[in-house]
Short mmCIF file of C-alpha atoms in Angstrom, two decimals:
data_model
loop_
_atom_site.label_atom_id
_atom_site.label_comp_id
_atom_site.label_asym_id
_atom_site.label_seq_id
_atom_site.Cartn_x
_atom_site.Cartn_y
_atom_site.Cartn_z
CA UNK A 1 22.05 19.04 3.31
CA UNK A 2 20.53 18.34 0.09
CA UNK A 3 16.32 18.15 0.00
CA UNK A 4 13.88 18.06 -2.28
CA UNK A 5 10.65 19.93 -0.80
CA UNK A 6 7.13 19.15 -3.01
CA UNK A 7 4.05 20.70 -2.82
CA UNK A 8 1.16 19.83 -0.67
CA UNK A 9 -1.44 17.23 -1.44
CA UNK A 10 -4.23 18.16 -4.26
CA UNK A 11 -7.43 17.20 -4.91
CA UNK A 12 -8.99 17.68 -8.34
CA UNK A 13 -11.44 16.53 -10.54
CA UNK A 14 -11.80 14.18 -13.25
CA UNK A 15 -10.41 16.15 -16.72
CA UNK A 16 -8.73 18.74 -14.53
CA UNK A 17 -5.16 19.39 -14.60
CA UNK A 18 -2.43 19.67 -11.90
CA UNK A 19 1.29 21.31 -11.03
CA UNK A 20 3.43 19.66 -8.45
CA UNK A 21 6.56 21.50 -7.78
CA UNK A 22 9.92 20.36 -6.42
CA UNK A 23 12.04 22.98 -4.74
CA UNK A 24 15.63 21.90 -4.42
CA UNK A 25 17.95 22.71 -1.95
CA UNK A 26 21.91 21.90 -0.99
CA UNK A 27 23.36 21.76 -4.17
CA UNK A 28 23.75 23.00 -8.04
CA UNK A 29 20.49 22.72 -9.14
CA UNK A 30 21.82 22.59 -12.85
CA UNK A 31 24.08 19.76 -12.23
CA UNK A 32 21.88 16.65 -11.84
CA UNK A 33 18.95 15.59 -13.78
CA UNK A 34 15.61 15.39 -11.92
CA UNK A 35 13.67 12.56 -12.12
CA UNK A 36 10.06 12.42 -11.67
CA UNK A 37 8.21 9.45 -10.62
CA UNK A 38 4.34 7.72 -9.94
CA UNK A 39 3.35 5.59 -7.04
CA UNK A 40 0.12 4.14 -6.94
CA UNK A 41 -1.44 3.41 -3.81
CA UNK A 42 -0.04 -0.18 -2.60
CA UNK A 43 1.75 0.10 -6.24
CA UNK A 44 5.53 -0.75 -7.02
CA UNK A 45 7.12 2.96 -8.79
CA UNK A 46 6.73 3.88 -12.45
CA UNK A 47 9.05 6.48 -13.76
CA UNK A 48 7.51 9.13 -15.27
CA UNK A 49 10.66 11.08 -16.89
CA UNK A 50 13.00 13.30 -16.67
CA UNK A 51 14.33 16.90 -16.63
CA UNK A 52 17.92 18.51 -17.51
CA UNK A 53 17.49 21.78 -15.47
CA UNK A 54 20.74 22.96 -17.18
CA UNK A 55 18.87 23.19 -20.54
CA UNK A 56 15.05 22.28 -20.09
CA UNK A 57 16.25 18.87 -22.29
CA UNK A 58 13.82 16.54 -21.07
CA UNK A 59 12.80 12.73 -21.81
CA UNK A 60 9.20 10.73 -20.87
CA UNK A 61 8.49 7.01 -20.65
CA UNK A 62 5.86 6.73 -24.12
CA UNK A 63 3.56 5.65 -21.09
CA UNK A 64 3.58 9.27 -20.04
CA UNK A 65 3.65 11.41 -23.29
CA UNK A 66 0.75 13.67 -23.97
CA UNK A 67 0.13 12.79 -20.03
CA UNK A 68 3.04 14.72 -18.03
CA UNK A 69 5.13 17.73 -18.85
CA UNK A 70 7.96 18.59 -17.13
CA UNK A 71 9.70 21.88 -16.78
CA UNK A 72 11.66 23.87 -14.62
CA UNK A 73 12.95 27.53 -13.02
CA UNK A 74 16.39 28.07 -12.82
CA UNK A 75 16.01 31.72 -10.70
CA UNK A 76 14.11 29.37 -7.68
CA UNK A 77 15.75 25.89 -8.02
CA UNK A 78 12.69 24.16 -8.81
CA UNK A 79 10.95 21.67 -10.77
CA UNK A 80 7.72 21.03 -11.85
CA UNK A 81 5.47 18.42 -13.18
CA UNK A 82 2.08 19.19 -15.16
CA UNK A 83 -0.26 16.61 -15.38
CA UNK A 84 -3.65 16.91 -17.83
CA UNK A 85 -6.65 15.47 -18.37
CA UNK A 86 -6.60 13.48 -15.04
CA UNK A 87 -8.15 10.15 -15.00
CA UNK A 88 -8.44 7.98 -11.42
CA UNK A 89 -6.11 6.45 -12.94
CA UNK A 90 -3.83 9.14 -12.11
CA UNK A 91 -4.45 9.00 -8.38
CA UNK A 92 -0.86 8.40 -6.98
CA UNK A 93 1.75 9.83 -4.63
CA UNK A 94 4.23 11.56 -6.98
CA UNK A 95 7.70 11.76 -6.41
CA UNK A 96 10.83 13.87 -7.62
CA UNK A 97 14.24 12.33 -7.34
CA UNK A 98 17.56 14.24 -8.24
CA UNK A 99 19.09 12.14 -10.57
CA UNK A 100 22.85 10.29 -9.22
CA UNK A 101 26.10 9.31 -11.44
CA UNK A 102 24.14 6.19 -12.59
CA UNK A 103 20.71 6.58 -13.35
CA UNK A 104 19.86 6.23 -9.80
CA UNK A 105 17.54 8.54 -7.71
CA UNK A 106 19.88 9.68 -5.14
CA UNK A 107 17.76 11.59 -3.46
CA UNK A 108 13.82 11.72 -2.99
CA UNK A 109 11.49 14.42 -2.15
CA UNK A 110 8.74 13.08 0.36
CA UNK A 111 6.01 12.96 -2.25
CA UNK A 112 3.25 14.40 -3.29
CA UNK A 113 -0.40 13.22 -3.16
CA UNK A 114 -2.80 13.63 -6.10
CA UNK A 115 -6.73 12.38 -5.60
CA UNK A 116 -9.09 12.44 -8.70
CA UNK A 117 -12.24 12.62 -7.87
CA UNK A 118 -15.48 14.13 -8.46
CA UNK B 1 10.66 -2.98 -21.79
CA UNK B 2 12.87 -4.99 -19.41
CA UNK B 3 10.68 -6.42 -16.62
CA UNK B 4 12.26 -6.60 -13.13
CA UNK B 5 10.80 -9.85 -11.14
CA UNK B 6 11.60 -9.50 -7.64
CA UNK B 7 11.28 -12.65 -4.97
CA UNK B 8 10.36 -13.61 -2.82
CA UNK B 9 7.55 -10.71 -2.90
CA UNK B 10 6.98 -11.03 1.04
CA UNK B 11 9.29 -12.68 3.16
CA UNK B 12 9.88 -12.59 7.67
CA UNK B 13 13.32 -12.73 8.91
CA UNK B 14 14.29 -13.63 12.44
CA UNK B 15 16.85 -10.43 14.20
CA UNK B 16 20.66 -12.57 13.18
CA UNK B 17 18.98 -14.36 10.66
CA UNK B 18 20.91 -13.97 6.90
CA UNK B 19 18.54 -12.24 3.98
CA UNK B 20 18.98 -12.81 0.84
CA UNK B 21 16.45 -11.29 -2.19
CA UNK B 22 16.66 -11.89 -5.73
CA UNK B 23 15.87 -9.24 -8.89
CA UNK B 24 15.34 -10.97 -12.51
CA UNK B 25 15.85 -8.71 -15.38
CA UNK B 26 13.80 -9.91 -18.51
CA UNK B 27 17.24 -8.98 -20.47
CA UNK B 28 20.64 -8.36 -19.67
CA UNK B 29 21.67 -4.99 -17.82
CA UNK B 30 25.16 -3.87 -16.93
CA UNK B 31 24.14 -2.79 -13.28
CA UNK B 32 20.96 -2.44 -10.53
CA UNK B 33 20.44 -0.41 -8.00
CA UNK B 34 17.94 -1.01 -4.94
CA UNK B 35 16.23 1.28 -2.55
CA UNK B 36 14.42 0.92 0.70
CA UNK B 37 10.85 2.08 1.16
CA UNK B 38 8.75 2.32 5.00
CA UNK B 39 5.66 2.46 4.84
CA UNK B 40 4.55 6.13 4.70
CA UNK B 41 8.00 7.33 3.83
CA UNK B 42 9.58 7.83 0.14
CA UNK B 43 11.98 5.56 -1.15
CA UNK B 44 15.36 5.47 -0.08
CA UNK B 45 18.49 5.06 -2.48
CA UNK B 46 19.99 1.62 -0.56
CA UNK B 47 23.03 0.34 -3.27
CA UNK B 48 23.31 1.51 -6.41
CA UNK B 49 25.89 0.01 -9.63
CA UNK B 50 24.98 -3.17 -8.20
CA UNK B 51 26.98 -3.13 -4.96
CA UNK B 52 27.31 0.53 -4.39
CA UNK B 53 26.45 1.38 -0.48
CA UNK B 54 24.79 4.39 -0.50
CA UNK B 55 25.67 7.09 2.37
CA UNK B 56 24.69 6.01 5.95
CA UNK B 57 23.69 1.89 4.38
CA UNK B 58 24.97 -0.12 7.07
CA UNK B 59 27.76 -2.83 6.18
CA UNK B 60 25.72 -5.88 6.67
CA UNK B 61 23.65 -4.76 3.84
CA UNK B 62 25.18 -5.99 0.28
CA UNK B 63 24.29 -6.04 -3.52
CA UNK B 64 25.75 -8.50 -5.96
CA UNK B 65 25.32 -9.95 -9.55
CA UNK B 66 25.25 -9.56 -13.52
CA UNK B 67 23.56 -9.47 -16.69
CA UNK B 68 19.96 -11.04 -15.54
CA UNK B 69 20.31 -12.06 -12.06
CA UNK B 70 20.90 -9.72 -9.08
CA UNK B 71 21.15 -10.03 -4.98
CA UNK B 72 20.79 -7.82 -2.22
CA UNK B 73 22.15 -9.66 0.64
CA UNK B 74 21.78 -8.44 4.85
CA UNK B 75 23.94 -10.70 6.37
CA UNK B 76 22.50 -10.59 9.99
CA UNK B 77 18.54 -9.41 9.73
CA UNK B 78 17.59 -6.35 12.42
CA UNK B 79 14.40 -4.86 13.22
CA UNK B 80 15.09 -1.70 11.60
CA UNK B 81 15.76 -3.64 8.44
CA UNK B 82 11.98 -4.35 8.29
CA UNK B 83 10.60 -2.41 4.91
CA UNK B 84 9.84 -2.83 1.06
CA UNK B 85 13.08 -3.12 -1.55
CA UNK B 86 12.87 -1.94 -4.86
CA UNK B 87 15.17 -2.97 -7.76
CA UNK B 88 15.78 -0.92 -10.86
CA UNK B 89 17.58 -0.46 -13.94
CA UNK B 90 18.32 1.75 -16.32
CA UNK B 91 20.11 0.25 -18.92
CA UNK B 92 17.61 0.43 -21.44
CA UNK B 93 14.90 3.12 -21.49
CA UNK B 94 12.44 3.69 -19.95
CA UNK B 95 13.84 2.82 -15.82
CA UNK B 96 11.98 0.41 -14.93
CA UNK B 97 11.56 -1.22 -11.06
CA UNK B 98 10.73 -4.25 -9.77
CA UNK B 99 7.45 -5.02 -8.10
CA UNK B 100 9.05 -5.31 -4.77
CA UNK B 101 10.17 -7.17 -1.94
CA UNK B 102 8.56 -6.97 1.62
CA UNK B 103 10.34 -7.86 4.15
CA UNK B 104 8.83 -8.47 7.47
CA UNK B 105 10.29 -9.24 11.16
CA UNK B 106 9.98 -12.05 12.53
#
């Protein structure tokens, strides 16, 4: 069974930074793409970029340069997504997806919350 | 960016009733996918390349359509079908994803 398992809500304040991870699970971690992706509360889904985990090749939507860095770990199947100088703004439920054969997310992890907030 | 308009953005549905929703792309794109979304719960991949069933979809669920104009169709409305649908393409970068369609039970 493939899953994608995210790390646990986080609450941080305003100019802080934060790491959401993305363990994978149930198939070749270097084989798909993982996507990462923003939901703001009551919000439709932005997507944020994504990852090669067979190379570290990565590509952002120019909304999210300078904002969100993605990277991975090969040895522990897992992905991760830094985000800097955190704005409310930035207060969202944050997804990974693992890519499918079409650009689709074919599979979602069940989210992670960020809250910034003084 | 290509904008996805999705309508109606709420809509109720009677259990037997037929469901159709629309997705506008701004420009053309060779395919859209859709997923479902609960409240609470992360999205779902529904179809995908337009008409695509994705694992476990059941077959009164559909997806049609080309270059700006795109369907997803549930030919006979049941309670479980109750949730949010979300188009998107990638065609042209970045992915972008409609605003939604909520669909409610009657």
């Amino acid at each position: 069974e493939i899953q994608l398992q995210q790390s646990g809500p986080e609450l941080v304040k305003p100019g802080a930074s934060v790491k959401v991870s993305c363990k994978a699970s149930g198939y070749s971690f270097t084989d798909y793409n993982m996507y990462w992706v923003k939901q703001s509360h009551g919000k439709s889904l932005e997507w944020i970029g994504y990852i090669d985990p067979y190379n570290g090749g990565t590509s952002y939507n120019q909304k999210f340069k300078g904002k969100a860095t993605l990277t991975v770990d090969k040895s522990s199947s897992t992905a991760f997504m830094h985000l800097n100088s955190l704005t409310s703004e930035d207060s969202a439920v944050y997804y990974c997806a693992r890519g499918g054969n079409s650009g689709e997310g074919a599979y979602w992890g069940q989210g992670t919350l960020v809250t910034v907030s003084a | 960016q290509i904008v996805l308009t999705q309508s109606p953005a709420i809509m109720s549905a009677s259990p037997g009733e037929k469901v159709t929703m629309t997705c506008s792309a701004s420009s053309s794109v060779s395919y859209m996918h859709w997923y479902q979304q609960k409240s609470g719960t992360s999205p779902k991949r529904w179809i995908y390349d337009t008409s695509k069933l994705a694992s476990g979809v059941p077959a009164r669920f559909s997806g049609s359509g080309s270059g700006t104009s795109y369907s997803l169709t549930i030919s006979s409305m049941e309670a479980e079908d109750a949730a949010t649908y979300y188009c998107q393409q990638w065609s042209s970068n970045p992915p972008t994803f409609g605003a939604g369609t909520k669909l409610e039970l009657k």
